[in-house]
XYZ file of C-alpha atoms in Angstrom:
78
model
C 136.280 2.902 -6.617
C 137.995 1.567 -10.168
C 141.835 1.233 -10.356
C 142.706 3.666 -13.479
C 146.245 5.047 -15.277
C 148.743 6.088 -13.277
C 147.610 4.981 -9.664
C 144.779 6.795 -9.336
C 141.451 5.725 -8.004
C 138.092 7.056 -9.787
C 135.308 8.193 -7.258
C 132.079 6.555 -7.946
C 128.825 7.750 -6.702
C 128.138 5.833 -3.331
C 124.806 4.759 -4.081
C 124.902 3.856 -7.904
C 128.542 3.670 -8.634
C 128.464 6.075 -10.854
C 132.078 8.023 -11.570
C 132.249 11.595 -9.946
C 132.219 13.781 -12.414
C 132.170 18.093 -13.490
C 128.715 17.443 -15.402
C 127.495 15.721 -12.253
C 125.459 17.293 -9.578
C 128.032 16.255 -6.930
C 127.287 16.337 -3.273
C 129.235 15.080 -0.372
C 128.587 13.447 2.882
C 130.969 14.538 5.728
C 129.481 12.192 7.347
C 129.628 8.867 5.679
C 132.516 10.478 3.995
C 131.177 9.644 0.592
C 130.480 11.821 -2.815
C 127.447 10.976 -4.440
C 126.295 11.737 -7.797
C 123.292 13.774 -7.449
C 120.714 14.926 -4.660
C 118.202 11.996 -5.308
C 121.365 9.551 -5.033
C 122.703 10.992 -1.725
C 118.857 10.719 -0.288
C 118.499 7.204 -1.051
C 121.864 6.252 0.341
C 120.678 8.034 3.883
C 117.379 6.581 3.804
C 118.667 2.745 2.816
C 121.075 3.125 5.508
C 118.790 4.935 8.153
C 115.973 2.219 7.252
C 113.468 4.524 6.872
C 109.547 3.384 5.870
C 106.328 4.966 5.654
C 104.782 4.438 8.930
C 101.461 3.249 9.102
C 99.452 5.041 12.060
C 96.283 3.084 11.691
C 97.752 0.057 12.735
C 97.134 0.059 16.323
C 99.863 -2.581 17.093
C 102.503 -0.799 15.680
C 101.234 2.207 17.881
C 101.581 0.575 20.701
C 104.646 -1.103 20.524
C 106.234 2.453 19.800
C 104.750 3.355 22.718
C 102.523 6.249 20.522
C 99.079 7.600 21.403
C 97.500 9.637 18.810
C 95.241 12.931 20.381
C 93.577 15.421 17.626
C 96.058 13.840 14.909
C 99.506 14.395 16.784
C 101.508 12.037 17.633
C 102.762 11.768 21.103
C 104.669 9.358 23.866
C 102.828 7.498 26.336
């Protein structure tokens, strides 16, 4: 968040830093407690922070370090 006129703080988007504004496509995480710019922005923030990646079910090792067995293409625990 910038410093601007009279004390006030401007609310940037938290995954750009964008500034929050009526012509933006504003959504809000309760939360992280953070306004984001648009859908696409707000997404990326929660994946980034949730570290999600494509998993890769053909690689046996991974499999079985999750602890997965796959049966008839579903996934399930061991």
């Amino acid at each position: 968040m910038q410093q601007i006129n009279q004390g006030l703080r401007e609310i940037t988007c938290g995954n750009c830093g964008k500034p929050i504004t009526t012509k933006t496509d504003v959504e809000y995480s309760r939360f992280y407690s953070q306004f984001y710019c648009n859908y696409n922005c707000a997404l990326n923030d929660f994946f980034d922070r949730a570290q999600c990646t494509p998993f890769d079910f053909t690689d046996k090792q991974q499999l079985s370090f999750k602890g997965i067995e796959i049966k008839k293409g579903k996934f399930h625990w061991k």
